[in-house]
Amino acid sequence: MGVSYYDALLPVREPGADPPGAVAGIRLPYRVLASISVPAGRIVLAFVSDSARLSRMFAANWAPARPGQQPDATLCALARPARVYGLDGRWDQARWWSREHQMMLVFGFGSYRLAKVCVRGICSAVSGEDTVFVHGCALSVGAGPGRRGVVITGGSGAGKTTLVAGLLQHRGYPVAVLNDDWGAVSLAGGDSVSTGERMLHMKTGSVLALRPGFFATAPAGSYARDLSERDRAARMLVAPESVYGAAWSTGTTVVDQVAVVVREPADWRPPARDGETVRALESEGDTTLIHHHEAFFNGSLILAAEQDKAREERRYRRLLARTTVSWINNCSTPEALVDNFIRAIMK
């Protein structure tokens, strides 16, 4: 199994020791229960930490679970290196996942970006076989019988945000946005629902691309800077309605299209067969996309063993079998990108 970008930064490993035992004597005063919506119901995740800042951001980001509800899994985020807590250094520089305890343990947890990465992986690990968590923006385009449920995905810098911003301005096709960055799709029925995030954790550049002049018009309290980043202007927590306006939806759509945005030369040709499509989406094999597309099976998921990768591949093969995959090449202007999408999806 290849090493992904995220795994190279902070890999997921299975601990030989007992994670709850490792932190048993450590004071973790902050505990937040988040409720994450999936087509079949909800996943409840406990965020336990000694960082007041990260706990506040986590609480602001997610819908709260009911008081007293038992979590499906726990993310234990310790702000300082393991040695500060009297543990050896092997606990550093990894995300430790215990299948037995449904618990992820991370030391040196400084950036809130890592929380979103871990949440996606944990949700994927504890969800049933009918659910796949897809990286990308889930939306519906059009109205009436011609309406299409679409997931727009692609690597960083491919043009996903540019495409969504263009679609929001397109007068011919109304757009409803369910998820900005990731969300669950039912493999049986294709249903996709909003994750229930109260605030989106977004790049500032993406916010401005979707909502030019945002800082001049945003109501008070509609956003907060991400103070966990060194560059505090880089990311923010922002109310989805203040970015997407009336296009933001908490409803449901049936996903029947997957649009993969790539940035390739104008004469590039997409994969022709199903097997090639899967390899390209995994960023494996002899494919030009390996340097242009973020793999579906990346380190934001829990890929500690071959069985984990096999599980995700099964899910994505089922997703691709029940949807139409369109490759949208962002090789020209933003206007051409939107036109390419409309021709591929709304035909």
GROMACS .gro file of C-alpha atoms in nm:
model
  347
    1MET     CA    1   0.000   0.000   0.000
    2GLY     CA    2   0.145   0.335  -0.102
    3VAL     CA    3   0.211   0.619   0.140
    4SER     CA    4  -0.031   0.906   0.095
    5TYR     CA    5   0.027   1.276   0.151
    6TYR     CA    6  -0.159   1.279   0.484
    7ASP     CA    7  -0.001   0.955   0.602
    8ALA     CA    8   0.345   1.100   0.536
    9LEU     CA    9   0.258   1.392   0.764
   10LEU     CA   10   0.089   1.201   1.045
   11PRO     CA   11   0.022   0.832   0.977
   12VAL     CA   12  -0.251   0.622   1.134
   13ARG     CA   13  -0.113   0.332   1.336
   14GLU     CA   14  -0.262   0.062   1.551
   15PRO     CA   15  -0.124   0.075   1.906
   16GLY     CA   16   0.024  -0.228   2.073
   17ALA     CA   17  -0.063  -0.077   2.410
   18ASP     CA   18  -0.405   0.015   2.543
   19PRO     CA   19  -0.485   0.381   2.446
   20PRO     CA   20  -0.732   0.439   2.731
   21GLY     CA   21  -0.468   0.308   2.972
   22ALA     CA   22  -0.204   0.540   2.825
   23VAL     CA   23  -0.409   0.850   2.910
   24ALA     CA   24  -0.577   0.719   3.227
   25GLY     CA   25  -0.376   0.944   3.458
   26ILE     CA   26  -0.387   1.254   3.237
   27ARG     CA   27  -0.633   1.529   3.322
   28LEU     CA   28  -0.852   1.602   3.018
   29PRO     CA   29  -1.097   1.867   3.136
   30TYR     CA   30  -1.278   1.933   2.808
   31ARG     CA   31  -1.531   1.696   2.654
   32VAL     CA   32  -1.758   1.781   2.360
   33LEU     CA   33  -2.014   1.548   2.201
   34ALA     CA   34  -2.077   1.609   1.831
   35SER     CA   35  -2.365   1.471   1.625
   36ILE     CA   36  -2.278   1.404   1.260
   37SER     CA   37  -2.565   1.330   1.023
   38VAL     CA   38  -2.554   1.033   0.785
   39PRO     CA   39  -2.833   0.894   0.564
   40ALA     CA   40  -2.916   0.620   0.817
   41GLY     CA   41  -2.917   0.847   1.123
   42ARG     CA   42  -2.628   1.001   1.318
   43ILE     CA   43  -2.276   0.925   1.435
   44VAL     CA   44  -2.196   1.061   1.781
   45LEU     CA   45  -1.831   1.149   1.836
   46ALA     CA   46  -1.669   1.255   2.164
   47PHE     CA   47  -1.384   1.509   2.143
   48VAL     CA   48  -1.179   1.487   2.465
   49SER     CA   49  -0.890   1.729   2.512
   50ASP     CA   50  -0.677   1.943   2.741
   51SER     CA   51  -0.697   2.233   2.493
   52ALA     CA   52  -0.972   2.485   2.563
   53ARG     CA   53  -0.916   2.649   2.223
   54LEU     CA   54  -0.955   2.332   2.017
   55SER     CA   55  -1.254   2.223   2.226
   56ARG     CA   56  -1.428   2.556   2.167
   57MET     CA   57  -1.368   2.527   1.792
   58PHE     CA   58  -1.495   2.170   1.787
   59ALA     CA   59  -1.810   2.270   1.978
   60ALA     CA   60  -1.870   2.561   1.738
   61ASN     CA   61  -1.818   2.343   1.430
   62TRP     CA   62  -2.060   2.059   1.500
   63ALA     CA   63  -2.419   2.010   1.603
   64PRO     CA   64  -2.430   1.895   1.968
   65ALA     CA   65  -2.543   1.546   2.065
   66ARG     CA   66  -2.817   1.494   2.319
   67PRO     CA   67  -2.700   1.509   2.683
   68GLY     CA   68  -2.606   1.168   2.817
   69GLN     CA   69  -2.586   1.009   2.472
   70GLN     CA   70  -2.315   0.744   2.440
   71PRO     CA   71  -2.056   0.818   2.168
   72ASP     CA   72  -1.986   0.578   1.883
   73ALA     CA   73  -1.618   0.673   1.898
   74THR     CA   74  -1.378   0.905   2.080
   75LEU     CA   75  -1.111   1.144   1.951
   76CYS     CA   76  -0.861   1.210   2.230
   77ALA     CA   77  -0.660   1.521   2.138
   78LEU     CA   78  -0.367   1.611   2.366
   79ALA     CA   79  -0.211   1.946   2.297
   80ARG     CA   80   0.149   1.868   2.399
   81PRO     CA   81   0.407   1.601   2.308
   82ALA     CA   82   0.384   1.262   2.477
   83ARG     CA   83   0.695   1.313   2.694
   84VAL     CA   84   0.524   1.605   2.870
   85TYR     CA   85   0.268   1.353   2.998
   86GLY     CA   86   0.535   1.107   3.110
   87LEU     CA   87   0.508   0.881   2.803
   88ASP     CA   88   0.782   0.779   2.561
   89GLY     CA   89   0.829   0.947   2.226
   90ARG     CA   90   0.685   0.664   2.021
   91TRP     CA   91   0.340   0.810   2.085
   92ASP     CA   92   0.433   1.126   1.892
   93GLN     CA   93   0.407   1.180   1.517
   94ALA     CA   94   0.118   0.940   1.463
   95ARG     CA   95  -0.257   0.905   1.500
   96TRP     CA   96  -0.324   0.594   1.709
   97TRP     CA   97  -0.646   0.410   1.631
   98SER     CA   98  -0.782   0.134   1.855
   99ARG     CA   99  -1.048  -0.075   1.682
  100GLU     CA  100  -1.132  -0.245   2.010
  101HIS     CA  101  -1.206   0.078   2.192
  102GLN     CA  102  -1.319   0.284   1.887
  103MET     CA  103  -1.074   0.552   1.998
  104MET     CA  104  -0.819   0.772   1.824
  105LEU     CA  105  -0.536   0.915   2.035
  106VAL     CA  106  -0.315   1.201   1.909
  107PHE     CA  107  -0.038   1.390   2.090
  108GLY     CA  108   0.088   1.735   1.990
  109PHE     CA  109  -0.257   1.821   1.857
  110GLY     CA  110  -0.202   2.184   1.765
  111SER     CA  111  -0.401   2.255   1.449
  112TYR     CA  112  -0.777   2.228   1.414
  113ARG     CA  113  -0.730   2.111   1.053
  114LEU     CA  114  -0.620   1.779   1.198
  115ALA     CA  115  -0.952   1.748   1.383
  116LYS     CA  116  -1.147   1.755   1.057
  117VAL     CA  117  -0.912   1.497   0.907
  118CYS     CA  118  -0.957   1.268   1.208
  119VAL     CA  119  -1.335   1.311   1.217
  120ARG     CA  120  -1.370   1.198   0.859
  121GLY     CA  121  -1.154   0.893   0.920
  122ILE     CA  122  -1.330   0.793   1.240
  123CYS     CA  123  -1.674   0.829   1.083
  124SER     CA  124  -1.565   0.609   0.794
  125ALA     CA  125  -1.426   0.347   1.032
  126VAL     CA  126  -1.739   0.320   1.250
  127SER     CA  127  -2.003   0.348   0.977
  128GLY     CA  128  -2.172   0.049   0.816
  129GLU     CA  129  -2.096  -0.100   0.477
  130ASP     CA  130  -2.381   0.093   0.316
  131THR     CA  131  -2.219   0.430   0.387
  132VAL     CA  132  -1.929   0.591   0.204
  133PHE     CA  133  -1.783   0.927   0.306
  134VAL     CA  134  -1.691   1.127  -0.001
  135HIS     CA  135  -1.439   1.411  -0.011
  136GLY     CA  136  -1.596   1.698  -0.201
  137CYS     CA  137  -1.896   1.926  -0.231
  138ALA     CA  138  -2.236   1.753  -0.246
  139LEU     CA  139  -2.508   1.949  -0.423
  140SER     CA  140  -2.811   1.927  -0.646
  141VAL     CA  141  -2.829   2.114  -0.975
  142GLY     CA  142  -3.143   2.201  -1.168
  143ALA     CA  143  -3.507   2.154  -1.083
  144GLY     CA  144  -3.791   1.915  -1.148
  145PRO     CA  145  -3.728   1.583  -1.326
  146GLY     CA  146  -3.401   1.715  -1.468
  147ARG     CA  147  -3.251   1.776  -1.126
  148ARG     CA  148  -2.915   1.604  -1.064
  149GLY     CA  149  -2.753   1.507  -0.734
  150VAL     CA  150  -2.378   1.555  -0.775
  151VAL     CA  151  -2.059   1.517  -0.573
  152ILE     CA  152  -1.784   1.748  -0.702
  153THR     CA  153  -1.446   1.613  -0.603
  154GLY     CA  154  -1.084   1.656  -0.707
  155GLY     CA  155  -0.740   1.744  -0.578
  156SER     CA  156  -0.635   2.062  -0.403
  157GLY     CA  157  -0.609   2.339  -0.662
  158ALA     CA  158  -0.798   2.152  -0.933
  159GLY     CA  159  -1.078   2.408  -0.935
  160LYS     CA  160  -1.360   2.266  -0.721
  161THR     CA  161  -1.433   2.598  -0.548
  162THR     CA  162  -1.405   2.789  -0.877
  163LEU     CA  163  -1.661   2.552  -1.029
  164VAL     CA  164  -1.906   2.579  -0.738
  165ALA     CA  165  -1.872   2.960  -0.734
  166GLY     CA  166  -1.951   2.966  -1.106
  167LEU     CA  167  -2.250   2.738  -1.064
  168LEU     CA  168  -2.392   2.962  -0.792
  169GLN     CA  169  -2.388   3.249  -1.044
  170HIS     CA  170  -2.535   3.043  -1.329
  171ARG     CA  171  -2.890   3.165  -1.388
  172GLY     CA  172  -3.003   2.865  -1.586
  173TYR     CA  173  -2.969   2.602  -1.313
  174PRO     CA  174  -3.065   2.651  -0.948
  175VAL     CA  175  -2.814   2.500  -0.705
  176ALA     CA  176  -2.862   2.360  -0.353
  177VAL     CA  177  -2.542   2.286  -0.157
  178LEU     CA  178  -2.563   2.012   0.109
  179ASN     CA  179  -2.197   1.966   0.204
  180ASP     CA  180  -1.897   2.186   0.146
  181ASP     CA  181  -1.603   1.952   0.205
  182TRP     CA  182  -1.720   1.599   0.277
  183GLY     CA  183  -2.027   1.397   0.357
  184ALA     CA  184  -2.188   1.055   0.356
  185VAL     CA  185  -2.365   0.884   0.067
  186SER     CA  186  -2.586   0.575   0.102
  187LEU     CA  187  -2.466   0.305  -0.135
  188ALA     CA  188  -2.808   0.141  -0.144
  189GLY     CA  189  -3.025   0.441  -0.222
  190GLY     CA  190  -2.775   0.714  -0.311
  191ASP     CA  191  -2.913   0.948  -0.042
  192SER     CA  192  -2.683   1.224   0.076
  193VAL     CA  193  -2.756   1.456   0.368
  194SER     CA  194  -2.583   1.754   0.522
  195THR     CA  195  -2.338   1.651   0.795
  196GLY     CA  196  -2.504   1.907   1.022
  197GLU     CA  197  -2.203   2.134   1.062
  198ARG     CA  198  -2.309   2.458   1.227
  199MET     CA  199  -1.989   2.630   1.113
  200LEU     CA  200  -1.772   2.528   0.819
  201HIS     CA  201  -1.394   2.511   0.860
  202MET     CA  202  -1.283   2.678   0.536
  203LYS     CA  203  -0.984   2.840   0.371
  204THR     CA  204  -1.022   3.217   0.363
  205GLY     CA  205  -0.946   3.213  -0.010
  206SER     CA  206  -1.233   2.971  -0.070
  207VAL     CA  207  -1.474   3.191   0.126
  208LEU     CA  208  -1.376   3.494  -0.081
  209ALA     CA  209  -1.405   3.299  -0.406
  210LEU     CA  210  -1.758   3.192  -0.315
  211ARG     CA  211  -1.858   3.522  -0.157
  212PRO     CA  212  -1.656   3.820  -0.289
  213GLY     CA  213  -1.660   4.107  -0.043
  214PHE     CA  214  -1.740   3.869   0.242
  215PHE     CA  215  -1.566   4.068   0.515
  216ALA     CA  216  -1.748   4.387   0.418
  217THR     CA  217  -2.093   4.228   0.435
  218ALA     CA  218  -2.073   3.936   0.681
  219PRO     CA  219  -2.293   3.984   0.989
  220ALA     CA  220  -2.129   3.996   1.330
  221GLY     CA  221  -2.079   3.650   1.474
  222SER     CA  222  -2.101   3.473   1.138
  223TYR     CA  223  -1.732   3.377   1.137
  224ALA     CA  224  -1.429   3.335   1.362
  225ARG     CA  225  -1.063   3.314   1.271
  226ASP     CA  226  -0.887   2.982   1.320
  227LEU     CA  227  -0.652   3.075   1.602
  228SER     CA  228  -0.493   2.729   1.599
  229GLU     CA  229  -0.305   2.814   1.275
  230ARG     CA  230   0.022   3.005   1.262
  231ASP     CA  231  -0.126   3.214   0.981
  232ARG     CA  232  -0.445   3.318   1.154
  233ALA     CA  233  -0.586   3.466   0.833
  234ALA     CA  234  -0.554   3.137   0.645
  235ARG     CA  235  -0.866   2.958   0.772
  236MET     CA  236  -1.183   3.029   0.960
  237LEU     CA  237  -1.498   2.883   1.104
  238VAL     CA  238  -1.784   3.036   0.909
  239ALA     CA  239  -2.163   2.998   0.907
  240PRO     CA  240  -2.257   2.814   0.586
  241GLU     CA  241  -2.547   3.048   0.512
  242SER     CA  242  -2.311   3.347   0.511
  243VAL     CA  243  -2.102   3.179   0.239
  244TYR     CA  244  -2.366   3.006   0.025
  245GLY     CA  245  -2.669   3.220   0.107
  246ALA     CA  246  -3.005   3.070   0.010
  247ALA     CA  247  -2.824   2.791  -0.179
  248TRP     CA  248  -2.724   2.622   0.149
  249SER     CA  249  -2.957   2.332   0.224
  250THR     CA  250  -3.007   2.094   0.514
  251GLY     CA  251  -3.220   1.866   0.299
  252THR     CA  252  -3.146   1.545   0.112
  253THR     CA  253  -3.050   1.465  -0.245
  254VAL     CA  254  -2.994   1.141  -0.432
  255VAL     CA  255  -2.642   1.136  -0.575
  256ASP     CA  256  -2.637   0.999  -0.928
  257GLN     CA  257  -2.332   1.184  -1.060
  258VAL     CA  258  -1.968   1.211  -0.949
  259ALA     CA  259  -1.780   1.498  -1.114
  260VAL     CA  260  -1.401   1.472  -1.082
  261VAL     CA  261  -1.231   1.806  -1.146
  262VAL     CA  262  -0.877   1.781  -1.281
  263ARG     CA  263  -0.631   2.030  -1.425
  264GLU     CA  264  -0.475   1.869  -1.731
  265PRO     CA  265  -0.361   1.974  -2.082
  266ALA     CA  266  -0.642   2.044  -2.327
  267ASP     CA  267  -0.578   1.724  -2.523
  268TRP     CA  268  -0.594   1.500  -2.213
  269ARG     CA  269  -0.832   1.204  -2.229
  270PRO     CA  270  -1.002   1.061  -1.917
  271PRO     CA  271  -0.988   0.692  -1.821
  272ALA     CA  272  -1.199   0.483  -2.055
  273ARG     CA  273  -1.269   0.173  -1.847
  274ASP     CA  274  -1.401   0.118  -1.494
  275GLY     CA  275  -1.077  -0.038  -1.370
  276GLU     CA  276  -0.876   0.257  -1.496
  277THR     CA  277  -1.119   0.495  -1.326
  278VAL     CA  278  -1.071   0.327  -0.989
  279ARG     CA  279  -0.691   0.331  -1.023
  280ALA     CA  280  -0.699   0.699  -1.119
  281LEU     CA  281  -0.920   0.787  -0.824
  282GLU     CA  282  -0.681   0.600  -0.597
  283SER     CA  283  -0.389   0.785  -0.760
  284GLU     CA  284  -0.219   0.453  -0.824
  285GLY     CA  285  -0.075   0.289  -1.134
  286ASP     CA  286   0.044   0.451  -1.454
  287THR     CA  287  -0.178   0.757  -1.462
  288THR     CA  288  -0.107   1.123  -1.524
  289LEU     CA  289  -0.345   1.207  -1.240
  290ILE     CA  290  -0.107   1.088  -0.972
  291HIS     CA  291   0.037   1.437  -0.928
  292HIS     CA  292  -0.289   1.620  -0.993
  293HIS     CA  293  -0.560   1.437  -0.804
  294GLU     CA  294  -0.596   1.374  -0.433
  295ALA     CA  295  -0.667   1.005  -0.388
  296PHE     CA  296  -1.005   0.904  -0.252
  297PHE     CA  297  -0.825   0.651  -0.032
  298ASN     CA  298  -0.599   0.899   0.144
  299GLY     CA  299  -0.464   0.940   0.494
  300SER     CA  300  -0.758   1.144   0.618
  301LEU     CA  301  -0.919   0.801   0.634
  302ILE     CA  302  -0.802   0.528   0.870
  303LEU     CA  303  -0.581   0.314   0.650
  304ALA     CA  304  -0.374   0.137   0.914
  305ALA     CA  305  -0.394  -0.200   0.739
  306GLU     CA  306  -0.464  -0.350   0.398
  307GLN     CA  307  -0.812  -0.448   0.516
  308ASP     CA  308  -0.891  -0.079   0.567
  309LYS     CA  309  -0.798   0.007   0.211
  310ALA     CA  310  -0.992  -0.294   0.081
  311ARG     CA  311  -1.299  -0.175   0.274
  312GLU     CA  312  -1.284   0.174   0.125
  313GLU     CA  313  -1.222   0.037  -0.223
  314ARG     CA  314  -1.531  -0.185  -0.194
  315ARG     CA  315  -1.738   0.115  -0.097
  316TYR     CA  316  -1.610   0.331  -0.379
  317ARG     CA  317  -1.656   0.060  -0.638
  318ARG     CA  318  -2.019   0.038  -0.529
  319LEU     CA  319  -2.051   0.417  -0.549
  320LEU     CA  320  -1.905   0.426  -0.899
  321ALA     CA  321  -2.125   0.136  -1.007
  322ARG     CA  322  -2.442   0.325  -0.915
  323THR     CA  323  -2.339   0.670  -1.042
  324THR     CA  324  -2.213   0.830  -1.361
  325VAL     CA  325  -1.853   0.952  -1.335
  326SER     CA  326  -1.765   1.262  -1.537
  327TRP     CA  327  -1.415   1.405  -1.565
  328ILE     CA  328  -1.422   1.786  -1.583
  329ASN     CA  329  -1.094   1.926  -1.713
  330ASN     CA  330  -1.015   2.274  -1.582
  331CYS     CA  331  -0.776   2.365  -1.864
  332SER     CA  332  -0.916   2.702  -1.971
  333THR     CA  333  -1.126   2.977  -1.811
  334PRO     CA  334  -1.366   2.960  -1.514
  335GLU     CA  335  -1.653   3.015  -1.757
  336ALA     CA  336  -1.540   2.720  -1.969
  337LEU     CA  337  -1.511   2.505  -1.655
  338VAL     CA  338  -1.877   2.572  -1.570
  339ASP     CA  339  -1.983   2.509  -1.930
  340ASN     CA  340  -1.794   2.177  -1.932
  341PHE     CA  341  -1.970   2.074  -1.612
  342ILE     CA  342  -2.315   2.170  -1.741
  343ARG     CA  343  -2.261   1.978  -2.065
  344ALA     CA  344  -2.139   1.668  -1.879
  345ILE     CA  345  -2.390   1.662  -1.595
  346MET     CA  346  -2.710   1.816  -1.732
  347LYS     CA  347  -2.715   1.636  -2.068
   0.00000   0.00000   0.00000
